[in-house]
CSV table of C-alpha atoms in Angstrom, one decimal:
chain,number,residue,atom,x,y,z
A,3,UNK,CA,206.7,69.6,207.5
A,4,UNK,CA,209.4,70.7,205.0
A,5,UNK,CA,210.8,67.6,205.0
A,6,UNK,CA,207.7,66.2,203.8
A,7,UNK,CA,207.3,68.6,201.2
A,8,UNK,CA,210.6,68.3,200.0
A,9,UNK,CA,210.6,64.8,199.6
A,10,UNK,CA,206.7,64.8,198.2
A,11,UNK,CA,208.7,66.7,195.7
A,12,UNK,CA,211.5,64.2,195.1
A,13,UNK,CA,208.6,61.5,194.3
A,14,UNK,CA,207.0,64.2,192.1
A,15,UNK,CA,210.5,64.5,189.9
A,16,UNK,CA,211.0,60.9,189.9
A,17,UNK,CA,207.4,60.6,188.3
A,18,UNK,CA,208.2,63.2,185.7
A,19,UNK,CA,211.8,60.8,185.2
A,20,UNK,CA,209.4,57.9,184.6
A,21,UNK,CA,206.9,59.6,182.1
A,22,UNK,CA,209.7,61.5,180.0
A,23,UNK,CA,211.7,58.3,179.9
A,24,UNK,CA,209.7,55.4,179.8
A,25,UNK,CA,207.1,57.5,178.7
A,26,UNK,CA,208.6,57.0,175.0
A,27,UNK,CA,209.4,53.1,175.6
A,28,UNK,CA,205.6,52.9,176.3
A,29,UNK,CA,204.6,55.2,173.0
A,30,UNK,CA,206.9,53.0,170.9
A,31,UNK,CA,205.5,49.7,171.8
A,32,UNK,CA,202.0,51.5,171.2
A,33,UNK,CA,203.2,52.3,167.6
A,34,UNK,CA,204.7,49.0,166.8
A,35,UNK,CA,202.6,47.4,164.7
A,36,UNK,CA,201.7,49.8,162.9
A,37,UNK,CA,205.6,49.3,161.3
A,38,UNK,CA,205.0,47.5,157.9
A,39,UNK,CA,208.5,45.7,157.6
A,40,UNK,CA,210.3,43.6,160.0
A,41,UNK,CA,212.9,45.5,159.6
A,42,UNK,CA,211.5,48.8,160.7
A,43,UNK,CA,210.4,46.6,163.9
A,44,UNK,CA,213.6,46.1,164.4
A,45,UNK,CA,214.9,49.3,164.3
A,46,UNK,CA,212.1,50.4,166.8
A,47,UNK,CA,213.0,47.6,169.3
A,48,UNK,CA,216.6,48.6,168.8
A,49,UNK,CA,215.8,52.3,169.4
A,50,UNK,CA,214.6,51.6,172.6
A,51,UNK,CA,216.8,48.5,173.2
A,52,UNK,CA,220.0,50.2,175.3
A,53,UNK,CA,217.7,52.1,177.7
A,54,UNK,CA,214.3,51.1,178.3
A,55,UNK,CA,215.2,49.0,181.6
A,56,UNK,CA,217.1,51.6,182.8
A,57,UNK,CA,213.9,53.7,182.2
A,58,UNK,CA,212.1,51.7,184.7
A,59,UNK,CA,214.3,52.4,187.6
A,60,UNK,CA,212.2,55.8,188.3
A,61,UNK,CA,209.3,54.0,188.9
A,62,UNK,CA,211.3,51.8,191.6
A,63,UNK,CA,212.1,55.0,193.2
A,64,UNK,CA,208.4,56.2,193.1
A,65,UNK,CA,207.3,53.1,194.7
A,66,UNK,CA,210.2,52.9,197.1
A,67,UNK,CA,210.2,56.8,198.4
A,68,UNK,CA,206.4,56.1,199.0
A,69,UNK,CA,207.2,53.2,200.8
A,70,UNK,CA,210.1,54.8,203.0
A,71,UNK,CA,208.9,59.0,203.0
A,72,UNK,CA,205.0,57.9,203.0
A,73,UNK,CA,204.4,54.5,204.4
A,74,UNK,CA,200.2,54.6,204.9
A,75,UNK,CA,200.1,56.1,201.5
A,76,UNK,CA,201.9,53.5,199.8
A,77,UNK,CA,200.3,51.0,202.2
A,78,UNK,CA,197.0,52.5,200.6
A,79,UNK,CA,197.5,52.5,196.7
A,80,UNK,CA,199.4,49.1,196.1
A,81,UNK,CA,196.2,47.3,198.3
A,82,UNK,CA,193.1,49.1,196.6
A,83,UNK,CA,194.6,49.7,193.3
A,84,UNK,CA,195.8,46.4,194.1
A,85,UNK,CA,194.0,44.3,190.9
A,86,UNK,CA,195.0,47.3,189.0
A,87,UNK,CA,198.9,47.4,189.8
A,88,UNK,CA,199.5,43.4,188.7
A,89,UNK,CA,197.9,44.1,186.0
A,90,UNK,CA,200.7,46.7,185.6
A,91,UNK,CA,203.4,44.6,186.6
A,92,UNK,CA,202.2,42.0,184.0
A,93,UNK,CA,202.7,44.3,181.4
A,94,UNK,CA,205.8,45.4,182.1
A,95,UNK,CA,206.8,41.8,182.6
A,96,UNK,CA,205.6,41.1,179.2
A,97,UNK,CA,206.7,43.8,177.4
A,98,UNK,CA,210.3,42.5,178.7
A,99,UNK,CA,209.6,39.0,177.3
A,100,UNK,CA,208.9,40.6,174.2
A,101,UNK,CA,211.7,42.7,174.0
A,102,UNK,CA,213.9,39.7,174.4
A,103,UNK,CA,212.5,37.5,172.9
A,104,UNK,CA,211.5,38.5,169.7
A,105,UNK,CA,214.3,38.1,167.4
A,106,UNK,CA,215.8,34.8,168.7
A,107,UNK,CA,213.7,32.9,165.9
A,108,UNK,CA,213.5,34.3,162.2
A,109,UNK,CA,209.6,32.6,162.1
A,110,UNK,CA,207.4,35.1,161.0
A,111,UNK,CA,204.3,33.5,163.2
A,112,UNK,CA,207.3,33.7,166.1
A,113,UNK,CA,208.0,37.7,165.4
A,114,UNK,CA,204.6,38.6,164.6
A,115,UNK,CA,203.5,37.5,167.8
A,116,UNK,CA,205.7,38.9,170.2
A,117,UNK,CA,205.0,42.1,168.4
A,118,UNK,CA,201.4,41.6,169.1
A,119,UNK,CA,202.2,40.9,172.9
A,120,UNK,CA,205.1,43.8,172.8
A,121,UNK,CA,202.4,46.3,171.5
A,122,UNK,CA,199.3,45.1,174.0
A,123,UNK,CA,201.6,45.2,176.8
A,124,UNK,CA,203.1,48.5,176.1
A,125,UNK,CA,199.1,50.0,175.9
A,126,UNK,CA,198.3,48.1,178.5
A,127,UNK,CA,200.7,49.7,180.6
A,128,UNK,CA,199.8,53.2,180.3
A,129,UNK,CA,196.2,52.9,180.2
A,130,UNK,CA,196.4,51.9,183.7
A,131,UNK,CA,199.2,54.2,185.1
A,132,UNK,CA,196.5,56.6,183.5
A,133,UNK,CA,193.9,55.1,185.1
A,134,UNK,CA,195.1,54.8,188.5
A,135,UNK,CA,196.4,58.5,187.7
A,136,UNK,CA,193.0,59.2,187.1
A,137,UNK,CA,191.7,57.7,190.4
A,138,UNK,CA,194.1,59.6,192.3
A,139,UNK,CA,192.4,62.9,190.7
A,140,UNK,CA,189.2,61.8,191.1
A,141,UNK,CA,189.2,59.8,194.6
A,142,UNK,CA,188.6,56.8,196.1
A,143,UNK,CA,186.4,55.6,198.4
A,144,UNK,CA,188.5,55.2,201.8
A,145,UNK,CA,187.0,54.8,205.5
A,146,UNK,CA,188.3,56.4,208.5
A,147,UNK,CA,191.5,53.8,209.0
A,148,UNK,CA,192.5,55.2,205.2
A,149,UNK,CA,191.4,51.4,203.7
A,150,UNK,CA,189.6,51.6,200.5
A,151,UNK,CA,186.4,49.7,201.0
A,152,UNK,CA,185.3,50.6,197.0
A,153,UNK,CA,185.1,47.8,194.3
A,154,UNK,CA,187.2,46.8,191.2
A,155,UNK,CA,184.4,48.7,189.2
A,156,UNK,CA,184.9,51.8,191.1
A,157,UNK,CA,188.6,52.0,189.2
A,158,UNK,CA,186.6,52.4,185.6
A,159,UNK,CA,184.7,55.6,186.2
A,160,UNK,CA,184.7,58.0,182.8
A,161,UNK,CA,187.0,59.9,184.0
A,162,UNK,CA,189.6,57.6,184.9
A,163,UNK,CA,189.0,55.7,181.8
A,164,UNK,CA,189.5,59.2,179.6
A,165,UNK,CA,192.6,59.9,181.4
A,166,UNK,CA,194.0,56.5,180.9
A,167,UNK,CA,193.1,57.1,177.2
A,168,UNK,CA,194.8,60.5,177.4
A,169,UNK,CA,198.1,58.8,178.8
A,170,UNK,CA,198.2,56.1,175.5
A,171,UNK,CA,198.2,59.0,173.5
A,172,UNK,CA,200.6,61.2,175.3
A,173,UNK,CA,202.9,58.0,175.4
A,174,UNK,CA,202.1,57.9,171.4
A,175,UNK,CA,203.0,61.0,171.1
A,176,UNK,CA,206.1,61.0,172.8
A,177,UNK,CA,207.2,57.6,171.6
A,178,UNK,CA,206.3,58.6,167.7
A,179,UNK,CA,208.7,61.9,168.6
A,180,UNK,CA,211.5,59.7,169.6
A,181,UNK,CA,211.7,57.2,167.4
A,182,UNK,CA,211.7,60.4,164.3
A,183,UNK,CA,214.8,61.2,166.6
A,184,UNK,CA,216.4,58.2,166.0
A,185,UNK,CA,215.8,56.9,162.7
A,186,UNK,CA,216.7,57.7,159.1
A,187,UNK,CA,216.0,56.4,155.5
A,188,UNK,CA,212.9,54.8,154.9
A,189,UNK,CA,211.6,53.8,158.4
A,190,UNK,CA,212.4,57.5,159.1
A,191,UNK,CA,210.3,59.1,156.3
A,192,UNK,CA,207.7,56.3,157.3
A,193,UNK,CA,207.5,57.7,161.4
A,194,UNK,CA,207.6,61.1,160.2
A,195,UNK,CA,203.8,60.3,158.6
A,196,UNK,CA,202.7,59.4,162.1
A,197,UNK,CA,203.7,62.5,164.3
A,198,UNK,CA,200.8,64.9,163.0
A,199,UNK,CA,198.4,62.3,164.1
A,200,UNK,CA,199.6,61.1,167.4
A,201,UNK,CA,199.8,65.0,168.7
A,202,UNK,CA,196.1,65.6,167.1
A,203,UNK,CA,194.8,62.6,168.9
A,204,UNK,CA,197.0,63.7,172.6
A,205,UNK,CA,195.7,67.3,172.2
A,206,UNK,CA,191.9,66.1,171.5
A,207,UNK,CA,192.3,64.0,175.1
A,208,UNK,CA,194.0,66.4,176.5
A,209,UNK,CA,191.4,69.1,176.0
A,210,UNK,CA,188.9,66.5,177.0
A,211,UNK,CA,190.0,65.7,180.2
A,212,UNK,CA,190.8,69.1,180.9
A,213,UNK,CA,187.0,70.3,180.1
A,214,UNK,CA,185.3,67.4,182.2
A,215,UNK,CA,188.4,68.5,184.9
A,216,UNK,CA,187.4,72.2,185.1
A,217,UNK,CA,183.6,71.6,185.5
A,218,UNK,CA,183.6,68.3,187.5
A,219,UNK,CA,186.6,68.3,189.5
A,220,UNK,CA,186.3,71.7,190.8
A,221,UNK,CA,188.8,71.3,193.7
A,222,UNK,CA,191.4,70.5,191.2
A,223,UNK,CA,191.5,74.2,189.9
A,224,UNK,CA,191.4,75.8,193.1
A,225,UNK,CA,195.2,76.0,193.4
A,226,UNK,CA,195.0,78.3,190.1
A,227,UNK,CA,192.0,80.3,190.8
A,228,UNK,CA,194.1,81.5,194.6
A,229,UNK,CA,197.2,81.9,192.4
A,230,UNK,CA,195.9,82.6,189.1
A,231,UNK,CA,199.7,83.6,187.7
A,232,UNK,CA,200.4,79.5,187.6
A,233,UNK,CA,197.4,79.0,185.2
A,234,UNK,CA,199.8,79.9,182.7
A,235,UNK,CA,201.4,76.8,183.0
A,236,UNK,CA,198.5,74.8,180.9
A,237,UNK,CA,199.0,77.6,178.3
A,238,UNK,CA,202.6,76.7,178.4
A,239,UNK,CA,202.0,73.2,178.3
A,240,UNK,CA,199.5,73.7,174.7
A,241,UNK,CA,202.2,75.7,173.3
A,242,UNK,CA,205.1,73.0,174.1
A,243,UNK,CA,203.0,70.9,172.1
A,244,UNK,CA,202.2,73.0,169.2
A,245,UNK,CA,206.0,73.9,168.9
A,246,UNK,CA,206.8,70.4,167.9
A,247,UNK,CA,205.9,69.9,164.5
A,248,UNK,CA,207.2,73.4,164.1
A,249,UNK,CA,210.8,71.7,165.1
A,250,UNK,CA,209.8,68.6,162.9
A,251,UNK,CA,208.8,70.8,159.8
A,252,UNK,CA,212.6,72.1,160.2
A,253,UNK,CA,214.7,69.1,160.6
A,254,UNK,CA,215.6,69.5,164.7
A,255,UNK,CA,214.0,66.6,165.6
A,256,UNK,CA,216.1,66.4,169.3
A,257,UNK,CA,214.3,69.7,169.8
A,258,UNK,CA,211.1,68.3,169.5
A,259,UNK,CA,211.7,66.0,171.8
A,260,UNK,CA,213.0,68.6,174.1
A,261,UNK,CA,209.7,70.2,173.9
A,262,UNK,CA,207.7,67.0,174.3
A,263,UNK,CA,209.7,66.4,177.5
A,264,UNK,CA,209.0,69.6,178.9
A,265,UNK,CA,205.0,69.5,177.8
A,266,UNK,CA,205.0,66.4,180.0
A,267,UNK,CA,207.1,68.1,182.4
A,268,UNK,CA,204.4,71.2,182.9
A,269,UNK,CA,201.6,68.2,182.5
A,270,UNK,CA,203.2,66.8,186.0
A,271,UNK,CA,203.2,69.8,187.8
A,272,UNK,CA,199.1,70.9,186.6
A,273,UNK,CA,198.6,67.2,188.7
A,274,UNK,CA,200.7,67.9,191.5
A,275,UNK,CA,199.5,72.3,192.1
A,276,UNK,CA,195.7,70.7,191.6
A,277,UNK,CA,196.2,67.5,194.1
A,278,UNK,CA,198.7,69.2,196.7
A,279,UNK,CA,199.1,68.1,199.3
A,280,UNK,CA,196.7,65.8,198.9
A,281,UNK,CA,198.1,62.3,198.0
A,282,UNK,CA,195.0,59.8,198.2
A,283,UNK,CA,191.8,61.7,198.3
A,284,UNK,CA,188.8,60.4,199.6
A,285,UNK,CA,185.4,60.6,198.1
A,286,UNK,CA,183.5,59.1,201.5
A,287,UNK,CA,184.8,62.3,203.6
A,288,UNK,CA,187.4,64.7,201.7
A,289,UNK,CA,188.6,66.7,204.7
A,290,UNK,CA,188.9,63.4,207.4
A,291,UNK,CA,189.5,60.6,205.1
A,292,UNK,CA,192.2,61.9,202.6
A,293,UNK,CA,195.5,60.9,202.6
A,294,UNK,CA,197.8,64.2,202.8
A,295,UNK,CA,201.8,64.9,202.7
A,296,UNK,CA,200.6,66.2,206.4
A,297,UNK,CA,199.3,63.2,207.9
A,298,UNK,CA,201.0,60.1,206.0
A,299,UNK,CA,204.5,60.8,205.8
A,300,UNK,CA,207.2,59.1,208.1
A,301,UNK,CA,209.0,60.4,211.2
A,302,UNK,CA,211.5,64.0,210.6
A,303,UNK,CA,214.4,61.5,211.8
A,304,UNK,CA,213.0,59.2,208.7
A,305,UNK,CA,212.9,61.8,206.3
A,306,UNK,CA,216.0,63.5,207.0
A,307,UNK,CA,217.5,59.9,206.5
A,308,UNK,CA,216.0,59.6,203.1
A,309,UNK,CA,216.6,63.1,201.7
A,310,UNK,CA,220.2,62.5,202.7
A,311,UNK,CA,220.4,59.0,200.7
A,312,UNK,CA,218.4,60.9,198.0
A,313,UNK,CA,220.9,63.7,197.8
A,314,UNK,CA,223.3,60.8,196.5
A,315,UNK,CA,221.8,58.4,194.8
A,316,UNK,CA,220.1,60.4,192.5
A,317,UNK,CA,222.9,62.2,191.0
A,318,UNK,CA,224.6,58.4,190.6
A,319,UNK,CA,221.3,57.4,189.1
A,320,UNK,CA,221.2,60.8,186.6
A,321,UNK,CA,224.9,60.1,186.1
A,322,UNK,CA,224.7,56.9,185.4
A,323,UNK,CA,221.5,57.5,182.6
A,324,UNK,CA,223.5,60.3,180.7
A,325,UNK,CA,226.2,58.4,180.4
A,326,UNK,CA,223.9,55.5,178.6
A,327,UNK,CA,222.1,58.0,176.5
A,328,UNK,CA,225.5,59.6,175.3
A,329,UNK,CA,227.2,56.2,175.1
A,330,UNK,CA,224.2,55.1,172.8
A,331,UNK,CA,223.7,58.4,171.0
A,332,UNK,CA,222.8,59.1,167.5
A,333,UNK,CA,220.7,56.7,164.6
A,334,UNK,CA,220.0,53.4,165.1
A,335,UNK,CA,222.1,50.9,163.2
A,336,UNK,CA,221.7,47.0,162.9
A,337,UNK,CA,224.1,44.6,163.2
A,338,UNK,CA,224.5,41.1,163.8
A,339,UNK,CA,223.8,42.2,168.1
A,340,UNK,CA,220.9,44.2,167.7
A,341,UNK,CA,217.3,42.9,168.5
């Protein structure tokens, strides 16, 4: 099985890719309209503009490895969180038109409504990766043959709903840190108002859903209580947080981001200590019905297969992004190209 475990582990890093990456596309489109000016719209669209589709290819390689690495499992999720995932892919379709859209026509009503459907999408998009993230944590009803044989209304429980709150605000958060990163001038001193709040509002949800985790998810801390050195990764995790205003008060805005990126980081590995090696769980019957690393994942030959196209396309994929981000480094400036 440490095949299995190895390439649970690829999925798990290409999850942490998606959330650090697009995680910020997401939190800018939250914060959009909340930009007084056209032009500071701009300059957040622009921000985003040479990398948010490249963003999106970690979540193609979440969907795929589950596909190849752990076919019930993905056979699983994208049929009962079926409603839920085009509902996803709506947004993200959306959020594109948006994107590309917007500035081709200098009519206010024009503008101001693909900002409208830019921001909705973007919220729209982590509430339910949050949600469905919340689910997963939670459990879903499944039967015997792994089917989920819930209903749609079984995807809004309170908990699933509070984490899919928690993941606007972390993408907030992140997105608000970003775009500090990449601004200056007015629509820099203007972002800088908003960072206080969006880390306040992530750390209320965070300690929320950590609260109603510990006392009504009690499997989830079982992990830590057998290996109580790891509970210092949620105390890492606070602190990350808390360091970044410090590196805002000072002027090292990348660092802040660094430190956002590596909260989220340790926020990824609490899910995947608390779930392993659970994948799906079941609510019906934990121990028969569950969906594990164990009992879903494909054939050793598979595997080996997988971990060996893994081994290089990642590095081509990781290549391939840091070349982007340093190609497109530094403020944002407009010109007669930009969005």
């Amino acid at each position: 099985m440490i095949l299995a475990i190895l390439f649970y582990l690829v999925i798990a890093v290409a999850i942490l890719f998606y959330i650090a990456l697009d995680g910020f596309d997401l939190g800018v489109g939250a914060l959009h309209l909340f930009a007084r000016t056209d032009h500071q719209r701009r300059i957040h669209l622009n921000a985003i503009g040479p990398v948010w589709d490249g963003n999106e290819v970690w979540i193609v390689v979440v969907i795929g490895g589950l596909f190849a690495g752990f076919p019930e499992c993905y056979a699983t999720v994208l049929s009962g969180f079926y409603s839920l995932i085009m509902g996803l892919i709506a947004g993200l379709i959306f959020r594109a038109a948006a994107i590309e859209f917007r500035s081709k026509a200098e009519s206010y009503a024009w503008r101001q409504s693909w900002d409208i459907v830019f921001s909705i999408a973007s919220i729209l998009v982590a509430f339910i990766l949050g949600l469905i993230l919340g689910n997963l944590i939670q459990g879903i009803p499944l039967d015997k043959s792994h089917d989920f044989v819930g209903t749609y209304r079984d995807f809004f429980r309170p908990y699933s709903i509070l984490v899919g709150i928690t993941a606007v605000a972390l993408c907030a958060m992140h997105g608000a840190i970003y775009l500090v990163m990449k601004t200056e001038g007015e629509a820099h001193l203007a972002i800088r108002k908003w960072i206080i709040p969006s880390i306040v509002s992530f750390i209320v949800c965070y300690l929320a859903v950590s609260v109603y985790t510990i006392y009504a998810l009690p499997q989830m801390t079982l992990f830590f209580r057998t290996y109580p050195i790891f509970s210092v990764i949620p105390v890492l995790a606070v602190l990350a947080i808390f360091n970044i205003p410090r590196q805002i008060k000072k002027g090292y805005d990348g660092w802040a981001f660094i430190f956002s990126c590596l909260s989220i980081g340790l926020l990824v590995s609490l899910y995947a200590f608390g779930t392993f090696p659970t994948i799906v769980a079941s609510t019906l019957d934990p121990a028969e019905n569950s969906l594990t690393i164990y009992n879903s994942s494909s054939s050793p030959k598979t595997l080996g297969i997988l971990l060996t196209i893994v081994a290089i396309g990642i590095p081509l994929v990781l290549a391939y992004g840091c070349w982007v981000y340093r190609v497109f480094r530094g403020k944002v400036k407009l010109d007669k190209f930009s969005y």
